[in-house]
Amino acid sequence: EVQMVQSGAELKKPGESLTLSCKGSGYNFNNQWIGWVRQVPGKGLESMGIVYPGDSDTRYSSSFEGQVTISVDKSISTAYLHWGSLKASDSAMYYCARQGINWEFDYWGQGTLVTVSS
Amino acid sequence: SYVLTQPPSVSLAPGQTARITCEGRNIDTKSVHWYQQKPGQAPVLVVFNDNDRPSGIPERFSGSTSGNTATLTISRVEAGDEADYFCQVWDGFTDHVVFGGGTKLTVL
């Protein structure tokens, strides 16, 4: 059974750093892209970027380029989303998801709620 | 950049057929995917590659594309179908995933 399991909710202050994790299991982790998706409460889905575990090739959506870092450790089947300095506007739910061969997101993590508040 | 436009809301009674549209330039040349998201839950893929269904998704869910419009059709709508629905494509020109703004389906 394919599963994407994300790290738990975070409460942070502005300016702090943060790394979220997403562990895939039940399939060949190296061979399928993984994406990160942001959802501000009450709003739509925004693709942040994708990473290919096999060679760590990473593509960022233009709105998030330079704002976050997406990485992967294929030895432990885990993808990461990192902020060096959080802002209040980063408060949102963050999902990771596996991409299928037609670039669909076929399996999703449970989501990680990030709250940034002083 | 490529833009997908969805109506904000669709409302109908149980048993009716819901048609949720997703407009994008020459969308019929792309593979279109649809997600259902219920409150407090992660999105779920309900249609991929225009009109394929993942295992476990009822046959009542189907998709189609023509010209600049993709449509998710939900036949015999039930109360349990009430959710937000998002369309998505891959923009090969920019190598980016693109989502529509989402449509809230209300079953009256």
PDB file of C-alpha atoms in Angstrom:
ATOM      1  CA  GLU A   1       0.000   0.000   0.000  1.00  0.00           C
ATOM      2  CA  VAL A   2       1.368   3.384  -1.039  1.00  0.00           C
ATOM      3  CA  GLN A   3       1.599   5.865   1.835  1.00  0.00           C
ATOM      4  CA  MET A   4       2.921   9.396   2.172  1.00  0.00           C
ATOM      5  CA  VAL A   5       3.380  10.296   5.839  1.00  0.00           C
ATOM      6  CA  GLN A   6       4.158  13.858   6.840  1.00  0.00           C
ATOM      7  CA  SER A   7       5.657  15.338   9.978  1.00  0.00           C
ATOM      8  CA  GLY A   8       3.452  16.942  12.620  1.00  0.00           C
ATOM      9  CA  ALA A   9       2.005  20.412  13.061  1.00  0.00           C
ATOM     10  CA  GLU A  10       4.373  23.288  13.778  1.00  0.00           C
ATOM     11  CA  LEU A  11       4.025  26.562  15.686  1.00  0.00           C
ATOM     12  CA  LYS A  12       6.850  28.956  14.904  1.00  0.00           C
ATOM     13  CA  LYS A  13       7.819  32.617  15.288  1.00  0.00           C
ATOM     14  CA  PRO A  14       8.613  34.930  12.385  1.00  0.00           C
ATOM     15  CA  GLY A  15      12.263  34.670  11.374  1.00  0.00           C
ATOM     16  CA  GLU A  16      12.653  31.088  12.573  1.00  0.00           C
ATOM     17  CA  SER A  17      13.654  28.250  10.279  1.00  0.00           C
ATOM     18  CA  LEU A  18      11.583  25.141   9.623  1.00  0.00           C
ATOM     19  CA  THR A  19      11.851  21.839   7.780  1.00  0.00           C
ATOM     20  CA  LEU A  20       8.867  19.624   6.998  1.00  0.00           C
ATOM     21  CA  SER A  21       9.295  15.987   6.032  1.00  0.00           C
ATOM     22  CA  CYS A  22       7.355  13.533   3.888  1.00  0.00           C
ATOM     23  CA  LYS A  23       8.173   9.812   3.933  1.00  0.00           C
ATOM     24  CA  GLY A  24       7.010   7.599   1.085  1.00  0.00           C
ATOM     25  CA  SER A  25       6.489   3.870   1.346  1.00  0.00           C
ATOM     26  CA  GLY A  26       4.899   1.001  -0.550  1.00  0.00           C
ATOM     27  CA  TYR A  27       6.475   1.808  -3.911  1.00  0.00           C
ATOM     28  CA  ASN A  28       9.856   2.466  -5.547  1.00  0.00           C
ATOM     29  CA  PHE A  29      10.522   5.879  -3.995  1.00  0.00           C
ATOM     30  CA  ASN A  30      13.352   6.744  -6.398  1.00  0.00           C
ATOM     31  CA  ASN A  31      11.305   6.550  -9.578  1.00  0.00           C
ATOM     32  CA  GLN A  32       8.448   9.011  -9.093  1.00  0.00           C
ATOM     33  CA  TRP A  33       8.368  12.756  -8.600  1.00  0.00           C
ATOM     34  CA  ILE A  34       7.104  14.180  -5.317  1.00  0.00           C
ATOM     35  CA  GLY A  35       5.432  17.555  -5.072  1.00  0.00           C
ATOM     36  CA  TRP A  36       4.687  20.048  -2.296  1.00  0.00           C
ATOM     37  CA  VAL A  37       1.369  21.904  -2.293  1.00  0.00           C
ATOM     38  CA  ARG A  38       0.345  24.871  -0.142  1.00  0.00           C
ATOM     39  CA  GLN A  39      -3.204  25.600   0.956  1.00  0.00           C
ATOM     40  CA  VAL A  40      -4.018  28.720   2.922  1.00  0.00           C
ATOM     41  CA  PRO A  41      -7.144  28.073   5.054  1.00  0.00           C
ATOM     42  CA  GLY A  42     -10.267  28.626   2.994  1.00  0.00           C
ATOM     43  CA  LYS A  43      -8.283  28.998  -0.235  1.00  0.00           C
ATOM     44  CA  GLY A  44      -7.194  26.830  -3.165  1.00  0.00           C
ATOM     45  CA  LEU A  45      -4.256  24.561  -3.891  1.00  0.00           C
ATOM     46  CA  GLU A  46      -0.913  26.049  -4.940  1.00  0.00           C
ATOM     47  CA  SER A  47       1.904  23.941  -6.322  1.00  0.00           C
ATOM     48  CA  MET A  48       5.207  24.934  -4.742  1.00  0.00           C
ATOM     49  CA  GLY A  49       7.570  22.623  -6.571  1.00  0.00           C
ATOM     50  CA  ILE A  50       8.520  19.042  -7.307  1.00  0.00           C
ATOM     51  CA  VAL A  51      11.565  16.847  -6.757  1.00  0.00           C
ATOM     52  CA  TYR A  52      12.744  13.625  -8.410  1.00  0.00           C
ATOM     53  CA  PRO A  53      14.334  11.396  -5.775  1.00  0.00           C
ATOM     54  CA  GLY A  54      16.443   9.445  -8.277  1.00  0.00           C
ATOM     55  CA  ASP A  55      18.709  12.396  -9.072  1.00  0.00           C
ATOM     56  CA  SER A  56      17.341  15.203  -6.824  1.00  0.00           C
ATOM     57  CA  ASP A  57      16.226  17.210  -9.876  1.00  0.00           C
ATOM     58  CA  THR A  58      14.031  20.004  -8.479  1.00  0.00           C
ATOM     59  CA  ARG A  59      11.577  22.358 -10.186  1.00  0.00           C
ATOM     60  CA  TYR A  60      10.114  25.336  -8.329  1.00  0.00           C
ATOM     61  CA  SER A  61       6.926  27.183  -9.203  1.00  0.00           C
ATOM     62  CA  SER A  62       7.715  30.824  -9.895  1.00  0.00           C
ATOM     63  CA  SER A  63       5.886  32.094  -6.786  1.00  0.00           C
ATOM     64  CA  PHE A  64       8.028  29.979  -4.482  1.00  0.00           C
ATOM     65  CA  GLU A  65      11.440  30.112  -6.179  1.00  0.00           C
ATOM     66  CA  GLY A  66      13.909  31.523  -3.667  1.00  0.00           C
ATOM     67  CA  GLN A  67      11.373  31.361  -0.823  1.00  0.00           C
ATOM     68  CA  VAL A  68      11.720  27.668   0.077  1.00  0.00           C
ATOM     69  CA  THR A  69      14.103  24.783  -0.535  1.00  0.00           C
ATOM     70  CA  ILE A  70      12.876  21.354  -1.613  1.00  0.00           C
ATOM     71  CA  SER A  71      15.193  18.407  -1.140  1.00  0.00           C
ATOM     72  CA  VAL A  72      15.174  14.640  -0.813  1.00  0.00           C
ATOM     73  CA  ASP A  73      17.092  11.864   0.931  1.00  0.00           C
ATOM     74  CA  LYS A  74      16.427   8.744  -1.100  1.00  0.00           C
ATOM     75  CA  SER A  75      18.297   6.552   1.379  1.00  0.00           C
ATOM     76  CA  ILE A  76      15.396   7.045   3.819  1.00  0.00           C
ATOM     77  CA  SER A  77      12.649   7.656   1.224  1.00  0.00           C
ATOM     78  CA  THR A  78      11.969  11.148   2.541  1.00  0.00           C
ATOM     79  CA  ALA A  79      11.364  14.512   0.888  1.00  0.00           C
ATOM     80  CA  TYR A  80      11.764  17.840   2.661  1.00  0.00           C
ATOM     81  CA  LEU A  81      10.439  21.396   2.497  1.00  0.00           C
ATOM     82  CA  HIS A  82      12.596  24.008   4.198  1.00  0.00           C
ATOM     83  CA  TRP A  83      12.289  27.679   5.105  1.00  0.00           C
ATOM     84  CA  GLY A  84      15.288  29.651   6.254  1.00  0.00           C
ATOM     85  CA  SER A  85      13.262  32.524   7.705  1.00  0.00           C
ATOM     86  CA  LEU A  86       9.513  32.172   8.181  1.00  0.00           C
ATOM     87  CA  LYS A  87       6.960  34.929   7.710  1.00  0.00           C
ATOM     88  CA  ALA A  88       3.429  35.149   9.060  1.00  0.00           C
ATOM     89  CA  SER A  89       2.216  34.721   5.488  1.00  0.00           C
ATOM     90  CA  ASP A  90       3.744  31.211   5.432  1.00  0.00           C
ATOM     91  CA  SER A  91       0.979  30.052   7.773  1.00  0.00           C
ATOM     92  CA  ALA A  92      -0.901  27.378   5.851  1.00  0.00           C
ATOM     93  CA  MET A  93      -1.497  23.671   5.422  1.00  0.00           C
ATOM     94  CA  TYR A  94       1.252  21.965   3.433  1.00  0.00           C
ATOM     95  CA  TYR A  95       0.766  18.698   1.568  1.00  0.00           C
ATOM     96  CA  CYS A  96       3.224  16.403  -0.121  1.00  0.00           C
ATOM     97  CA  ALA A  97       2.004  14.114  -2.877  1.00  0.00           C
ATOM     98  CA  ARG A  98       3.392  11.520  -5.257  1.00  0.00           C
ATOM     99  CA  GLN A  99       3.154  12.245  -8.967  1.00  0.00           C
ATOM    100  CA  GLY A 100       1.999   9.673 -11.469  1.00  0.00           C
ATOM    101  CA  ILE A 101       3.132   9.251 -15.058  1.00  0.00           C
ATOM    102  CA  ASN A 102       0.740  11.898 -16.384  1.00  0.00           C
ATOM    103  CA  TRP A 103       1.846  14.428 -13.738  1.00  0.00           C
ATOM    104  CA  GLU A 104      -1.210  13.789 -11.576  1.00  0.00           C
ATOM    105  CA  PHE A 105      -0.870  13.672  -7.797  1.00  0.00           C
ATOM    106  CA  ASP A 106      -2.102  10.167  -7.084  1.00  0.00           C
ATOM    107  CA  TYR A 107      -1.222   9.758  -3.398  1.00  0.00           C
ATOM    108  CA  TRP A 108      -1.255  12.556  -0.839  1.00  0.00           C
ATOM    109  CA  GLY A 109       0.141  12.970   2.624  1.00  0.00           C
ATOM    110  CA  GLN A 110      -2.160  13.889   5.495  1.00  0.00           C
ATOM    111  CA  GLY A 111      -0.922  17.476   5.519  1.00  0.00           C
ATOM    112  CA  THR A 112       1.128  19.529   7.975  1.00  0.00           C
ATOM    113  CA  LEU A 113      -0.334  22.691   9.480  1.00  0.00           C
ATOM    114  CA  VAL A 114       2.218  25.454   9.919  1.00  0.00           C
ATOM    115  CA  THR A 115       1.366  28.460  12.068  1.00  0.00           C
ATOM    116  CA  VAL A 116       3.752  31.394  12.170  1.00  0.00           C
ATOM    117  CA  SER A 117       2.908  33.909  14.868  1.00  0.00           C
ATOM    118  CA  SER A 118       4.768  36.175  17.246  1.00  0.00           C
TER     119      SER A 118
ATOM    120  CA  SER B   1       1.926  31.438 -17.392  1.00  0.00           C
ATOM    121  CA  TYR B   2      -0.846  28.930 -17.937  1.00  0.00           C
ATOM    122  CA  VAL B   3      -4.115  29.712 -16.144  1.00  0.00           C
ATOM    123  CA  LEU B   4      -7.027  27.423 -15.268  1.00  0.00           C
ATOM    124  CA  THR B   5     -10.377  29.037 -14.455  1.00  0.00           C
ATOM    125  CA  GLN B   6     -13.175  27.310 -12.543  1.00  0.00           C
ATOM    126  CA  PRO B   7     -16.558  28.625 -11.401  1.00  0.00           C
ATOM    127  CA  PRO B   8     -16.486  29.358  -7.649  1.00  0.00           C
ATOM    128  CA  SER B   9     -19.576  27.320  -6.884  1.00  0.00           C
ATOM    129  CA  VAL B  10     -22.118  24.872  -8.237  1.00  0.00           C
ATOM    130  CA  SER B  11     -25.323  23.962  -6.416  1.00  0.00           C
ATOM    131  CA  LEU B  12     -27.851  21.260  -7.227  1.00  0.00           C
ATOM    132  CA  ALA B  13     -30.251  18.778  -5.672  1.00  0.00           C
ATOM    133  CA  PRO B  14     -29.513  15.121  -4.944  1.00  0.00           C
ATOM    134  CA  GLY B  15     -29.932  12.883  -7.961  1.00  0.00           C
ATOM    135  CA  GLN B  16     -29.071  15.597 -10.467  1.00  0.00           C
ATOM    136  CA  THR B  17     -25.964  15.696 -12.652  1.00  0.00           C
ATOM    137  CA  ALA B  18     -23.173  18.111 -11.703  1.00  0.00           C
ATOM    138  CA  ARG B  19     -20.907  19.517 -14.376  1.00  0.00           C
ATOM    139  CA  ILE B  20     -17.872  21.424 -13.135  1.00  0.00           C
ATOM    140  CA  THR B  21     -15.859  23.218 -15.797  1.00  0.00           C
ATOM    141  CA  CYS B  22     -12.188  24.123 -16.018  1.00  0.00           C
ATOM    142  CA  GLU B  23     -11.131  26.557 -18.729  1.00  0.00           C
ATOM    143  CA  GLY B  24      -7.616  26.856 -20.092  1.00  0.00           C
ATOM    144  CA  ARG B  25      -6.059  27.703 -23.424  1.00  0.00           C
ATOM    145  CA  ASN B  26      -6.084  24.590 -25.625  1.00  0.00           C
ATOM    146  CA  ILE B  27      -6.700  22.452 -22.563  1.00  0.00           C
ATOM    147  CA  ASP B  28      -7.706  19.552 -24.806  1.00  0.00           C
ATOM    148  CA  THR B  29      -4.012  19.158 -25.699  1.00  0.00           C
ATOM    149  CA  LYS B  30      -3.108  18.457 -22.066  1.00  0.00           C
ATOM    150  CA  SER B  31      -3.869  15.702 -19.581  1.00  0.00           C
ATOM    151  CA  VAL B  32      -6.404  17.038 -17.086  1.00  0.00           C
ATOM    152  CA  HIS B  33      -6.738  15.721 -13.554  1.00  0.00           C
ATOM    153  CA  TRP B  34      -9.456  16.345 -10.968  1.00  0.00           C
ATOM    154  CA  TYR B  35      -9.350  16.258  -7.170  1.00  0.00           C
ATOM    155  CA  GLN B  36     -12.047  16.160  -4.536  1.00  0.00           C
ATOM    156  CA  GLN B  37     -11.356  17.783  -1.169  1.00  0.00           C
ATOM    157  CA  LYS B  38     -13.741  17.508   1.754  1.00  0.00           C
ATOM    158  CA  PRO B  39     -13.409  19.814   4.784  1.00  0.00           C
ATOM    159  CA  GLY B  40     -10.445  18.950   6.977  1.00  0.00           C
ATOM    160  CA  GLN B  41      -9.153  16.294   4.587  1.00  0.00           C
ATOM    161  CA  ALA B  42      -6.373  15.995   2.033  1.00  0.00           C
ATOM    162  CA  PRO B  43      -7.352  16.138  -1.651  1.00  0.00           C
ATOM    163  CA  VAL B  44      -8.243  12.875  -3.364  1.00  0.00           C
ATOM    164  CA  LEU B  45      -7.663  12.159  -7.056  1.00  0.00           C
ATOM    165  CA  VAL B  46     -11.020  11.302  -8.669  1.00  0.00           C
ATOM    166  CA  VAL B  47     -10.210  11.563 -12.395  1.00  0.00           C
ATOM    167  CA  PHE B  48      -6.830  11.541 -14.149  1.00  0.00           C
ATOM    168  CA  ASN B  49      -5.661  11.727 -17.746  1.00  0.00           C
ATOM    169  CA  ASP B  50      -8.913  13.439 -18.769  1.00  0.00           C
ATOM    170  CA  ASN B  51     -11.250  10.513 -18.105  1.00  0.00           C
ATOM    171  CA  ASP B  52      -9.602   7.712 -16.142  1.00  0.00           C
ATOM    172  CA  ARG B  53     -10.691   6.812 -12.641  1.00  0.00           C
ATOM    173  CA  PRO B  54      -8.400   5.553  -9.874  1.00  0.00           C
ATOM    174  CA  SER B  55      -9.511   2.324  -8.264  1.00  0.00           C
ATOM    175  CA  GLY B  56     -12.236   2.901  -5.714  1.00  0.00           C
ATOM    176  CA  ILE B  57     -13.702   5.979  -7.403  1.00  0.00           C
ATOM    177  CA  PRO B  58     -17.352   5.424  -8.423  1.00  0.00           C
ATOM    178  CA  GLU B  59     -18.308   5.312 -12.103  1.00  0.00           C
ATOM    179  CA  ARG B  60     -20.533   8.333 -11.400  1.00  0.00           C
ATOM    180  CA  PHE B  61     -17.374  10.440 -11.754  1.00  0.00           C
ATOM    181  CA  SER B  62     -16.218  11.088 -15.317  1.00  0.00           C
ATOM    182  CA  GLY B  63     -14.269  13.678 -17.247  1.00  0.00           C
ATOM    183  CA  SER B  64     -14.087  15.112 -20.737  1.00  0.00           C
ATOM    184  CA  THR B  65     -12.266  17.833 -22.640  1.00  0.00           C
ATOM    185  CA  SER B  66     -13.107  19.876 -25.721  1.00  0.00           C
ATOM    186  CA  GLY B  67     -11.257  22.891 -27.025  1.00  0.00           C
ATOM    187  CA  ASN B  68     -10.551  25.208 -24.102  1.00  0.00           C
ATOM    188  CA  THR B  69     -12.829  23.473 -21.586  1.00  0.00           C
ATOM    189  CA  ALA B  70     -12.464  20.396 -19.414  1.00  0.00           C
ATOM    190  CA  THR B  71     -15.497  19.118 -17.535  1.00  0.00           C
ATOM    191  CA  LEU B  72     -15.872  16.916 -14.488  1.00  0.00           C
ATOM    192  CA  THR B  73     -19.280  15.248 -14.520  1.00  0.00           C
ATOM    193  CA  ILE B  74     -20.777  13.714 -11.400  1.00  0.00           C
ATOM    194  CA  SER B  75     -23.927  11.729 -12.128  1.00  0.00           C
ATOM    195  CA  ARG B  76     -26.679  11.136  -9.591  1.00  0.00           C
ATOM    196  CA  VAL B  77     -25.145  13.519  -7.083  1.00  0.00           C
ATOM    197  CA  GLU B  78     -25.265  12.467  -3.423  1.00  0.00           C
ATOM    198  CA  ALA B  79     -24.874  14.433  -0.210  1.00  0.00           C
ATOM    199  CA  GLY B  80     -21.474  12.785   0.247  1.00  0.00           C
ATOM    200  CA  ASP B  81     -20.223  14.417  -2.965  1.00  0.00           C
ATOM    201  CA  GLU B  82     -20.389  17.849  -1.348  1.00  0.00           C
ATOM    202  CA  ALA B  83     -16.794  19.103  -1.481  1.00  0.00           C
ATOM    203  CA  ASP B  84     -14.337  21.395  -3.243  1.00  0.00           C
ATOM    204  CA  TYR B  85     -13.162  20.201  -6.651  1.00  0.00           C
ATOM    205  CA  PHE B  86      -9.910  21.262  -8.285  1.00  0.00           C
ATOM    206  CA  CYS B  87      -8.637  20.692 -11.821  1.00  0.00           C
ATOM    207  CA  GLN B  88      -4.913  20.377 -12.563  1.00  0.00           C
ATOM    208  CA  VAL B  89      -2.620  20.109 -15.559  1.00  0.00           C
ATOM    209  CA  TRP B  90       1.103  19.981 -16.246  1.00  0.00           C
ATOM    210  CA  ASP B  91       2.367  23.014 -18.160  1.00  0.00           C
ATOM    211  CA  GLY B  92       5.129  21.549 -20.287  1.00  0.00           C
ATOM    212  CA  PHE B  93       6.244  24.995 -21.428  1.00  0.00           C
ATOM    213  CA  THR B  94       7.265  26.077 -17.925  1.00  0.00           C
ATOM    214  CA  ASP B  95       7.605  22.600 -16.350  1.00  0.00           C
ATOM    215  CA  HIS B  96       5.132  23.572 -13.638  1.00  0.00           C
ATOM    216  CA  VAL B  97       2.038  22.038 -12.081  1.00  0.00           C
ATOM    217  CA  VAL B  98      -1.008  24.292 -12.460  1.00  0.00           C
ATOM    218  CA  PHE B  99      -4.198  24.099 -10.383  1.00  0.00           C
ATOM    219  CA  GLY B 100      -7.550  25.698 -11.042  1.00  0.00           C
ATOM    220  CA  GLY B 101      -8.985  27.918  -8.338  1.00  0.00           C
ATOM    221  CA  GLY B 102     -11.477  25.293  -7.198  1.00  0.00           C
ATOM    222  CA  THR B 103     -15.250  24.877  -7.283  1.00  0.00           C
ATOM    223  CA  LYS B 104     -17.397  24.334  -4.218  1.00  0.00           C
ATOM    224  CA  LEU B 105     -20.106  21.772  -4.920  1.00  0.00           C
ATOM    225  CA  THR B 106     -23.148  22.158  -2.699  1.00  0.00           C
ATOM    226  CA  VAL B 107     -25.833  19.489  -2.624  1.00  0.00           C
ATOM    227  CA  LEU B 108     -29.052  21.167  -1.594  1.00  0.00           C
TER     228      LEU B 108
END
